[in-house]
Amino acid sequence: MFSYDPYAELATLREFAPMTLTSTDFDDGRPLPAAQWGAAGGGSDTSPQLSWAGAPEGTRSFALSCFDPDAPTGSGFWHWALFDIPAEVTSLDAGDDRPTGAVSLRNEPGTLGFVGAGPPPGTGTHRYFFVVDALDVASLNVSRDATPAILGFNRHFHSIARAILVGTATSDS
């Protein structure tokens, strides 16, 4: 696992009000269950149950993503990216990886929806940052063909609060 926390670095650029993000599937800093692993690792690519609270007044939508900064790429690995989640939505059931009203972007393998953990052998423990941002706009107007990185850039300037939940997965050495 690398020592770099991309969201701590982003927080040095501007402040974000705190929110909470929880899951009935895993606890912060703890291993992801088998269902949240990719098929190659014995899982089923099932997005975890997530609930968030504490969005400030003025929240008009949410953006949610899952990012692995420990992937051996130099640029991390996007597992999931959603935006324009309606402001009244504050939870997703397990497997609800493309909720009604939200826009889903392609993940690193090029599919829509959630792709589970799968750290390559010999790369140790990876962190999976599940991040939800409360946004001050109802729509980010990001192209459906954009990358999750473009989403991250645009959401940064409209985020009024943020919550982070980190799961882990360890490869076989």
Coordinates of N, CA, C and O in Angstrom, one line a residue:
M1 N 0.9 -1.2 0.0 CA 0.0 0.0 0.0 C 0.9 1.2 0.0 O 1.9 1.3 0.8
F2 N 0.6 2.2 -0.9 CA 1.3 3.4 -0.9 C 0.9 4.3 0.3 O -0.2 4.1 0.9
S3 N 1.7 5.3 0.6 CA 1.3 6.2 1.7 C 0.5 7.4 1.2 O 0.0 8.2 2.0
Y4 N 0.4 7.6 -0.1 CA -0.3 8.7 -0.6 C -1.8 8.6 -0.5 O -2.4 7.6 -0.8
D5 N -2.4 9.7 0.1 CA -3.9 9.8 0.2 C -4.3 10.9 -0.7 O -4.2 12.1 -0.4
P6 N -4.9 10.6 -1.9 CA -5.2 11.7 -2.8 C -6.3 12.6 -2.3 O -6.3 13.8 -2.6
Y7 N -7.2 12.1 -1.4 CA -8.2 13.0 -0.9 C -7.7 13.9 0.2 O -8.2 15.1 0.3
A8 N -6.7 13.5 0.9 CA -6.1 14.4 1.9 C -5.4 15.5 1.1 O -5.4 16.7 1.6
E9 N -4.8 15.2 0.0 CA -4.1 16.2 -0.8 C -5.1 17.2 -1.4 O -4.9 18.4 -1.4
L10 N -6.2 16.7 -1.9 CA -7.2 17.6 -2.4 C -7.8 18.5 -1.4 O -8.1 19.7 -1.6
A11 N -7.9 18.1 -0.1 CA -8.4 18.9 0.9 C -7.5 20.0 1.3 O -7.9 21.0 1.9
T12 N -6.2 20.0 0.9 CA -5.3 21.1 1.1 C -5.6 22.3 0.1 O -5.2 23.4 0.4
L13 N -6.3 22.0 -1.0 CA -6.7 23.0 -1.9 C -7.9 23.8 -1.5 O -8.0 25.0 -1.9
R14 N -8.8 23.2 -0.8 CA -10.0 23.9 -0.3 C -10.7 23.0 0.7 O -10.5 21.8 0.7
E15 N -11.4 23.6 1.6 CA -12.1 22.9 2.7 C -13.4 22.3 2.2 O -14.1 22.9 1.3
F16 N -13.7 21.1 2.7 CA -15.0 20.5 2.5 C -15.7 20.3 3.8 O -15.0 19.8 4.7
A17 N -17.0 20.6 3.9 CA -17.7 20.3 5.1 C -17.7 18.8 5.3 O -17.8 18.0 4.3
P18 N -17.7 18.3 6.5 CA -17.7 16.8 6.7 C -19.1 16.2 6.5 O -20.1 16.9 6.9
M19 N -19.2 15.0 6.0 CA -20.4 14.2 6.0 C -20.0 12.8 6.5 O -18.8 12.6 6.7
T20 N -20.9 11.9 6.7 CA -20.6 10.6 7.0 C -21.0 9.6 5.9 O -22.0 9.9 5.2
L21 N -20.2 8.6 5.7 CA -20.5 7.5 4.7 C -20.3 6.2 5.4 O -19.2 6.0 6.0
T22 N -21.3 5.3 5.4 CA -21.2 4.0 6.1 C -21.7 3.0 5.1 O -22.3 3.2 4.1
S23 N -21.3 1.7 5.5 CA -21.8 0.6 4.7 C -22.1 -0.6 5.7 O -21.4 -0.7 6.7
T24 N -23.2 -1.3 5.4 CA -23.5 -2.5 6.1 C -22.6 -3.7 5.7 O -22.6 -4.7 6.3
D25 N -21.9 -3.5 4.6 CA -21.0 -4.5 4.1 C -19.6 -4.6 4.6 O -19.0 -5.6 4.6
F26 N -19.1 -3.4 5.0 CA -17.7 -3.3 5.5 C -17.5 -2.1 6.4 O -18.3 -1.1 6.2
D27 N -16.6 -2.1 7.2 CA -16.2 -1.0 8.1 C -15.0 -0.2 7.5 O -14.2 -0.8 6.8
D28 N -14.9 1.0 7.9 CA -13.8 1.9 7.4 C -12.5 1.2 7.8 O -12.3 0.8 8.9
G29 N -11.6 1.2 6.8 CA -10.3 0.6 7.0 C -10.2 -0.9 7.1 O -9.1 -1.4 7.3
R30 N -11.3 -1.6 6.8 CA -11.3 -3.0 6.9 C -11.5 -3.7 5.5 O -11.9 -3.0 4.6
P31 N -11.2 -5.0 5.4 CA -11.3 -5.6 4.2 C -12.7 -5.6 3.5 O -13.7 -5.8 4.3
L32 N -12.7 -5.5 2.2 CA -14.0 -5.7 1.5 C -14.4 -7.1 1.5 O -13.5 -8.0 1.4
P33 N -15.7 -7.4 1.6 CA -16.1 -8.8 1.6 C -16.0 -9.4 0.1 O -15.8 -8.6 -0.8
A34 N -16.1 -10.7 0.0 CA -15.9 -11.3 -1.3 C -16.8 -10.8 -2.4 O -16.4 -10.6 -3.5
A35 N -18.0 -10.4 -2.1 CA -19.0 -9.9 -3.1 C -18.4 -8.6 -3.8 O -18.7 -8.3 -4.9
Q36 N -17.6 -7.8 -3.0 CA -17.1 -6.6 -3.6 C -15.7 -6.8 -4.3 O -15.1 -5.8 -4.7
W37 N -15.4 -8.0 -4.5 CA -14.2 -8.3 -5.3 C -14.6 -8.6 -6.7 O -15.8 -8.9 -7.0
G38 N -13.7 -8.5 -7.7 CA -14.0 -8.8 -9.0 C -14.1 -10.3 -9.2 O -13.7 -11.1 -8.4
A39 N -14.7 -10.7 -10.4 CA -14.9 -12.1 -10.7 C -13.5 -12.9 -10.7 O -13.5 -14.0 -10.2
A40 N -12.5 -12.3 -11.2 CA -11.2 -12.9 -11.2 C -10.6 -13.2 -9.8 O -9.9 -14.2 -9.6
G41 N -11.1 -12.5 -8.8 CA -10.7 -12.7 -7.4 C -11.7 -13.5 -6.6 O -11.6 -13.6 -5.4
G42 N -12.7 -14.1 -7.3 CA -13.7 -14.9 -6.6 C -14.9 -14.2 -6.2 O -15.8 -14.7 -5.5
G43 N -15.0 -12.9 -6.6 CA -16.2 -12.1 -6.2 C -17.2 -12.0 -7.3 O -17.1 -12.7 -8.3
S44 N -18.1 -11.1 -7.1 CA -19.2 -10.9 -8.1 C -19.4 -9.5 -8.6 O -20.4 -9.2 -9.2
D45 N -18.4 -8.6 -8.4 CA -18.4 -7.2 -8.8 C -19.7 -6.6 -8.3 O -20.3 -5.8 -9.0
T46 N -20.1 -6.8 -7.1 CA -21.3 -6.3 -6.5 C -20.9 -5.0 -5.7 O -20.1 -5.1 -4.8
S47 N -21.5 -3.9 -6.1 CA -21.3 -2.7 -5.4 C -21.8 -2.8 -4.0 O -22.8 -3.5 -3.7
P48 N -21.1 -2.2 -3.0 CA -21.5 -2.3 -1.6 C -22.7 -1.5 -1.3 O -23.0 -0.5 -2.0
Q49 N -23.4 -1.8 -0.2 CA -24.5 -1.0 0.3 C -23.8 0.3 0.9 O -22.7 0.1 1.6
L50 N -24.3 1.4 0.6 CA -23.7 2.7 1.1 C -24.8 3.6 1.6 O -25.9 3.7 0.9
S51 N -24.6 4.3 2.7 CA -25.5 5.3 3.2 C -24.7 6.5 3.6 O -23.6 6.4 4.2
W52 N -25.2 7.7 3.3 CA -24.5 8.9 3.7 C -25.5 9.9 4.3 O -26.7 9.9 4.1
A53 N -24.9 10.7 5.2 CA -25.7 11.7 6.0 C -24.9 12.9 6.2 O -23.7 12.9 6.1
G54 N -25.6 14.0 6.6 CA -24.9 15.2 7.0 C -24.7 16.2 5.8 O -23.9 17.1 5.9
A55 N -25.4 16.0 4.7 CA -25.3 16.9 3.6 C -25.8 18.3 4.0 O -26.8 18.4 4.6
P56 N -25.1 19.4 3.7 CA -25.5 20.7 4.1 C -26.6 21.2 3.3 O -26.9 20.8 2.2
E57 N -27.3 22.3 3.8 CA -28.3 23.0 3.1 C -27.6 23.5 1.8 O -26.5 23.9 1.8
G58 N -28.4 23.4 0.8 CA -27.9 23.8 -0.5 C -27.4 22.7 -1.4 O -27.0 22.9 -2.6
T59 N -27.4 21.5 -0.8 CA -27.1 20.3 -1.6 C -28.1 20.1 -2.7 O -29.3 20.0 -2.4
R60 N -27.7 20.0 -4.0 CA -28.6 19.8 -5.1 C -28.4 18.5 -5.8 O -29.3 18.0 -6.5
S61 N -27.3 17.8 -5.5 CA -27.1 16.5 -6.1 C -25.8 15.9 -5.4 O -25.2 16.6 -4.6
F62 N -25.5 14.6 -5.7 CA -24.3 14.0 -5.2 C -23.5 13.4 -6.3 O -24.1 13.0 -7.4
A63 N -22.2 13.2 -6.1 CA -21.4 12.4 -6.9 C -20.7 11.3 -6.0 O -20.4 11.6 -4.9
L64 N -20.5 10.2 -6.6 CA -20.0 9.0 -5.8 C -18.9 8.3 -6.7 O -19.1 8.2 -7.9
S65 N -17.9 7.9 -6.1 CA -16.9 7.1 -6.8 C -16.1 6.2 -5.9 O -16.2 6.2 -4.7
C66 N -15.4 5.2 -6.6 CA -14.5 4.3 -5.9 C -13.2 4.3 -6.6 O -13.2 4.1 -7.9
F67 N -12.2 4.6 -5.9 CA -10.8 4.8 -6.5 C -9.8 4.0 -5.7 O -9.8 4.1 -4.5
D68 N -8.9 3.3 -6.4 CA -7.8 2.6 -5.8 C -6.5 3.3 -6.2 O -6.0 3.2 -7.3
P69 N -5.9 4.1 -5.3 CA -4.7 4.8 -5.6 C -3.4 3.9 -5.5 O -2.3 4.3 -5.9
D70 N -3.6 2.7 -5.1 CA -2.5 1.7 -4.9 C -2.3 0.8 -6.1 O -1.4 0.0 -6.1
A71 N -3.1 1.0 -7.2 CA -2.9 0.2 -8.4 C -1.5 0.5 -9.0 O -1.1 1.7 -9.0
P72 N -0.9 -0.5 -9.5 CA 0.5 -0.2 -10.1 C 0.4 0.4 -11.5 O 0.9 -0.2 -12.5
T73 N -0.2 1.6 -11.5 CA -0.3 2.3 -12.8 C 0.3 3.7 -12.8 O 0.5 4.2 -13.9
G74 N 0.6 4.2 -11.7 CA 1.1 5.6 -11.6 C 0.0 6.6 -11.6 O 0.2 7.8 -11.3
S75 N -1.3 6.2 -11.9 CA -2.4 7.1 -11.9 C -3.6 6.5 -11.2 O -4.7 7.0 -11.2
G76 N -3.4 5.3 -10.5 CA -4.5 4.7 -9.8 C -5.5 4.0 -10.7 O -5.2 3.7 -11.9
F77 N -6.6 3.6 -10.2 CA -7.6 2.7 -10.9 C -9.0 3.1 -10.4 O -9.3 3.0 -9.2
W78 N -9.8 3.6 -11.4 CA -11.2 3.9 -11.1 C -12.1 2.7 -11.2 O -12.2 2.1 -12.2
H79 N -12.8 2.4 -10.1 CA -13.7 1.2 -10.0 C -15.1 1.6 -10.3 O -16.0 0.8 -10.6
W80 N -15.5 2.9 -10.1 CA -16.9 3.3 -10.1 C -16.9 4.8 -10.1 O -16.2 5.5 -9.4
A81 N -17.8 5.4 -10.9 CA -18.0 6.8 -10.9 C -19.5 7.1 -11.3 O -19.9 6.7 -12.4
L82 N -20.1 7.8 -10.4 CA -21.5 8.3 -10.6 C -21.6 9.7 -10.3 O -21.0 10.3 -9.4
F83 N -22.5 10.4 -11.0 CA -22.8 11.8 -10.7 C -24.3 12.1 -11.0 O -25.0 11.3 -11.6
D84 N -24.7 13.3 -10.7 CA -26.1 13.7 -10.8 C -27.1 12.8 -10.1 O -28.2 12.6 -10.5
I85 N -26.6 12.2 -9.0 CA -27.4 11.5 -8.1 C -28.4 12.5 -7.4 O -27.9 13.5 -6.8
P86 N -29.7 12.3 -7.5 CA -30.6 13.3 -7.0 C -30.4 13.5 -5.5 O -30.0 12.6 -4.7
A87 N -30.6 14.8 -5.1 CA -30.3 15.2 -3.7 C -31.1 14.4 -2.7 O -30.7 14.2 -1.5
E88 N -32.3 13.8 -3.0 CA -33.1 13.1 -2.1 C -32.6 11.7 -1.9 O -33.0 11.0 -1.0
V89 N -31.6 11.2 -2.7 CA -31.0 9.9 -2.5 C -29.9 9.9 -1.5 O -29.0 10.7 -1.7
T90 N -30.0 9.2 -0.5 CA -28.9 9.2 0.6 C -28.4 7.8 0.9 O -27.7 7.6 1.9
S91 N -28.8 6.8 0.1 CA -28.3 5.4 0.2 C -28.5 4.7 -1.1 O -29.3 5.0 -1.9
L92 N -27.7 3.7 -1.2 CA -27.8 2.7 -2.3 C -27.7 1.3 -1.7 O -26.9 1.0 -0.8
D93 N -28.5 0.4 -2.2 CA -28.5 -1.0 -1.8 C -27.3 -1.6 -2.4 O -26.8 -1.2 -3.5
A94 N -26.8 -2.7 -1.9 CA -25.8 -3.5 -2.5 C -26.3 -3.9 -3.9 O -27.4 -4.3 -4.1
G95 N -25.4 -3.8 -4.9 CA -25.7 -4.1 -6.3 C -26.4 -3.0 -7.0 O -26.6 -3.1 -8.2
D96 N -26.8 -1.9 -6.4 CA -27.5 -0.8 -7.0 C -26.4 0.2 -7.5 O -26.2 1.2 -7.0
D97 N -25.7 -0.3 -8.6 CA -24.5 0.5 -9.0 C -24.8 1.5 -10.1 O -23.9 2.3 -10.5
R98 N -26.1 1.6 -10.5 CA -26.5 2.6 -11.5 C -27.9 3.1 -11.1 O -28.9 2.8 -11.8
P99 N -28.0 3.9 -10.0 CA -29.3 4.3 -9.5 C -30.1 5.2 -10.5 O -29.5 5.9 -11.3
T100 N -31.4 5.1 -10.4 CA -32.3 5.9 -11.3 C -31.9 7.4 -11.1 O -31.8 7.9 -10.0
G101 N -31.8 8.1 -12.2 CA -31.5 9.5 -12.2 C -30.1 9.9 -12.2 O -29.7 11.0 -12.5
A102 N -29.2 8.9 -11.9 CA -27.8 9.2 -11.9 C -27.1 8.9 -13.2 O -27.7 8.1 -14.0
V103 N -26.0 9.4 -13.5 CA -25.2 9.1 -14.7 C -24.0 8.3 -14.2 O -23.3 8.7 -13.3
S104 N -23.8 7.2 -14.9 CA -22.6 6.3 -14.6 C -21.6 6.5 -15.7 O -21.9 6.5 -16.9
L105 N -20.3 6.6 -15.3 CA -19.2 6.7 -16.3 C -18.6 5.4 -16.4 O -18.7 4.5 -15.4
R106 N -17.8 5.2 -17.4 CA -17.1 3.9 -17.6 C -15.9 3.9 -16.6 O -15.3 4.8 -16.3
N107 N -15.8 2.7 -16.0 CA -14.7 2.4 -15.1 C -13.4 2.1 -15.9 O -13.4 2.1 -17.1
E108 N -12.3 1.7 -15.2 CA -11.1 1.5 -16.0 C -11.2 0.3 -17.0 O -10.6 0.4 -18.1
P109 N -11.9 -0.8 -16.7 CA -12.1 -1.8 -17.7 C -13.0 -1.4 -18.8 O -13.1 -2.1 -19.8
G110 N -13.6 -0.2 -18.7 CA -14.5 0.3 -19.8 C -15.9 -0.1 -19.7 O -16.7 0.1 -20.7
T111 N -16.4 -0.6 -18.5 CA -17.8 -1.0 -18.4 C -18.5 0.1 -17.5 O -17.8 0.8 -16.7
L112 N -19.8 0.1 -17.6 CA -20.6 1.0 -16.7 C -20.9 0.3 -15.4 O -21.1 -1.0 -15.4
G113 N -20.9 1.0 -14.3 CA -21.2 0.4 -13.1 C -19.9 0.0 -12.3 O -18.8 0.5 -12.6
F114 N -20.1 -0.7 -11.2 CA -19.0 -1.0 -10.3 C -18.2 -2.2 -10.8 O -18.8 -3.2 -11.2
V115 N -16.9 -2.1 -10.7 CA -16.1 -3.3 -10.9 C -15.3 -3.5 -9.6 O -14.8 -2.6 -9.0
G116 N -15.3 -4.7 -9.1 CA -14.8 -5.1 -7.8 C -13.3 -5.1 -7.7 O -12.6 -4.9 -8.7
A117 N -12.8 -5.2 -6.4 CA -11.4 -5.2 -6.1 C -10.7 -6.4 -6.8 O -11.3 -7.4 -7.0
G118 N -9.5 -6.2 -7.1 CA -8.7 -7.3 -7.7 C -7.2 -6.9 -7.7 O -6.6 -6.8 -8.8
P119 N -6.6 -6.7 -6.6 CA -5.2 -6.3 -6.6 C -4.3 -7.4 -7.2 O -4.5 -8.6 -6.9
P120 N -3.5 -7.0 -8.2 CA -2.6 -8.0 -8.8 C -1.7 -8.7 -7.8 O -1.3 -8.0 -6.8
P121 N -1.4 -10.0 -8.0 CA -0.4 -10.6 -7.1 C 0.9 -9.8 -7.0 O 1.4 -9.3 -7.9
G122 N 1.4 -9.8 -5.7 CA 2.6 -9.1 -5.5 C 2.5 -7.6 -5.2 O 3.5 -7.0 -5.1
T123 N 1.3 -7.1 -5.2 CA 1.1 -5.7 -5.0 C 0.6 -5.3 -3.7 O 0.3 -4.1 -3.4
G124 N 0.5 -6.3 -2.8 CA 0.1 -6.0 -1.4 C -1.3 -5.6 -1.2 O -2.2 -5.9 -2.0
T125 N -1.5 -4.8 -0.2 CA -2.8 -4.3 0.2 C -3.2 -3.0 -0.5 O -2.3 -2.1 -0.6
H126 N -4.3 -3.0 -1.1 CA -4.8 -1.8 -1.8 C -6.0 -1.2 -1.0 O -6.7 -1.9 -0.3
R127 N -6.1 0.1 -1.1 CA -7.2 0.9 -0.5 C -8.2 1.3 -1.6 O -7.8 1.7 -2.6
Y128 N -9.5 1.1 -1.2 CA -10.6 1.5 -2.1 C -11.3 2.6 -1.5 O -12.0 2.4 -0.5
F129 N -11.1 3.8 -2.0 CA -11.7 5.0 -1.5 C -13.1 5.2 -2.1 O -13.3 5.5 -3.2
F130 N -14.2 4.9 -1.3 CA -15.5 5.2 -1.7 C -15.8 6.7 -1.2 O -15.6 7.0 0.0
V131 N -16.1 7.6 -2.1 CA -16.2 9.0 -1.8 C -17.5 9.5 -2.3 O -17.9 9.3 -3.5
V132 N -18.2 10.2 -1.4 CA -19.5 10.9 -1.9 C -19.3 12.4 -1.6 O -18.8 12.7 -0.5
D133 N -19.7 13.1 -2.6 CA -19.6 14.6 -2.5 C -21.0 15.1 -2.6 O -21.8 14.7 -3.5
A134 N -21.4 16.1 -1.7 CA -22.6 16.9 -1.9 C -22.2 18.0 -2.8 O -21.2 18.7 -2.6
L135 N -23.1 18.2 -3.8 CA -22.8 19.3 -4.8 C -23.8 20.4 -4.8 O -24.9 20.2 -4.5
D136 N -23.3 21.6 -5.2 CA -24.2 22.8 -5.2 C -24.9 23.0 -6.5 O -25.6 24.0 -6.7
V137 N -24.9 22.0 -7.4 CA -25.6 22.0 -8.7 C -26.4 20.7 -8.8 O -26.0 19.7 -8.3
A138 N -27.5 20.8 -9.5 CA -28.3 19.6 -9.8 C -27.7 18.7 -10.8 O -27.9 17.5 -10.8
S139 N -26.9 19.3 -11.7 CA -26.2 18.6 -12.8 C -24.9 19.1 -13.0 O -24.7 20.4 -13.1
L140 N -23.9 18.3 -13.1 CA -22.5 18.7 -13.4 C -22.3 19.0 -14.9 O -21.3 19.5 -15.3
N141 N -23.2 18.5 -15.8 CA -23.1 18.7 -17.2 C -21.8 18.1 -17.7 O -21.1 18.7 -18.6
V142 N -21.4 17.0 -17.2 CA -20.2 16.3 -17.7 C -20.7 15.3 -18.7 O -21.7 14.6 -18.5
S143 N -19.9 15.1 -19.8 CA -20.3 14.2 -20.9 C -20.3 12.8 -20.3 O -19.5 12.4 -19.5
R144 N -21.2 12.0 -20.8 CA -21.3 10.6 -20.5 C -20.1 9.8 -21.0 O -19.9 8.7 -20.6
D145 N -19.4 10.4 -21.9 CA -18.1 9.8 -22.4 C -16.9 10.2 -21.7 O -15.8 9.8 -22.0
A146 N -17.0 11.1 -20.7 CA -15.9 11.6 -19.9 C -15.3 10.5 -19.0 O -15.9 9.4 -18.8
T147 N -14.1 10.7 -18.6 CA -13.4 9.8 -17.7 C -13.8 10.1 -16.3 O -14.2 11.3 -16.0
P148 N -13.6 9.2 -15.3 CA -13.8 9.5 -13.9 C -12.9 10.7 -13.4 O -13.2 11.4 -12.6
A149 N -11.7 10.8 -14.0 CA -10.8 11.9 -13.7 C -11.4 13.3 -14.0 O -11.3 14.2 -13.3
I150 N -12.0 13.3 -15.2 CA -12.7 14.6 -15.6 C -13.9 14.9 -14.6 O -14.1 16.0 -14.2
L151 N -14.6 13.8 -14.3 CA -15.6 14.0 -13.2 C -15.0 14.5 -12.0 O -15.6 15.5 -11.4
G152 N -13.9 14.0 -11.5 CA -13.3 14.4 -10.3 C -12.9 15.9 -10.4 O -13.1 16.7 -9.4
F153 N -12.4 16.3 -11.5 CA -12.0 17.7 -11.7 C -13.3 18.6 -11.6 O -13.3 19.6 -10.8
N154 N -14.3 18.3 -12.2 CA -15.6 19.1 -12.2 C -16.2 19.1 -10.9 O -16.7 20.1 -10.4
R155 N -16.3 17.9 -10.2 CA -17.0 17.8 -8.9 C -16.2 18.6 -7.9 O -16.8 19.1 -6.9
H156 N -14.9 18.7 -8.0 CA -14.1 19.4 -7.0 C -14.6 20.9 -6.8 O -14.6 21.4 -5.7
F157 N -14.9 21.5 -7.9 CA -15.3 22.9 -7.9 C -16.8 23.1 -7.4 O -17.2 24.3 -7.2
H158 N -17.5 22.1 -7.3 CA -18.9 22.2 -6.9 C -19.2 21.4 -5.6 O -20.4 21.4 -5.1
S159 N -18.2 20.8 -5.0 CA -18.4 20.1 -3.8 C -18.5 21.0 -2.6 O -17.7 21.9 -2.4
I160 N -19.6 20.8 -1.8 CA -19.7 21.6 -0.6 C -19.6 20.7 0.7 O -19.5 21.3 1.8
A161 N -19.5 19.4 0.5 CA -19.2 18.5 1.6 C -18.7 17.2 1.0 O -19.1 16.9 -0.1
R162 N -18.0 16.5 1.9 CA -17.4 15.2 1.4 C -17.4 14.2 2.5 O -17.1 14.5 3.7
A163 N -17.6 12.9 2.1 CA -17.4 11.8 3.1 C -16.6 10.7 2.4 O -16.8 10.5 1.2
I164 N -15.8 10.0 3.2 CA -14.9 9.0 2.6 C -15.0 7.7 3.5 O -15.0 7.8 4.7
L165 N -15.1 6.6 2.8 CA -15.1 5.3 3.5 C -14.1 4.4 2.7 O -14.2 4.3 1.5
V166 N -13.1 3.9 3.4 CA -12.1 3.1 2.8 C -12.2 1.6 3.1 O -12.2 1.3 4.3
G167 N -12.2 0.8 2.0 CA -12.1 -0.6 2.2 C -10.8 -1.1 1.7 O -10.1 -0.3 1.0
T168 N -10.4 -2.3 2.1 CA -9.1 -2.8 1.6 C -9.2 -4.1 1.0 O -10.2 -4.8 1.2
A169 N -8.2 -4.5 0.2 CA -8.1 -5.8 -0.3 C -6.6 -6.2 -0.5 O -5.8 -5.3 -0.9
T170 N -6.2 -7.4 -0.2 CA -4.8 -7.8 -0.3 C -4.7 -8.9 -1.3 O -5.4 -9.9 -1.3
S171 N -3.7 -8.7 -2.2 CA -3.4 -9.7 -3.2 C -2.6 -10.9 -2.6 O -2.0 -10.7 -1.5
D172 N -2.6 -12.0 -3.2 CA -1.8 -13.1 -2.9 C -0.3 -12.7 -3.3 O -0.2 -12.3 -4.4
S173 N 0.6 -13.0 -2.5 CA 2.0 -12.6 -2.8 C 2.6 -13.8 -3.6 O 2.3 -14.9 -3.5

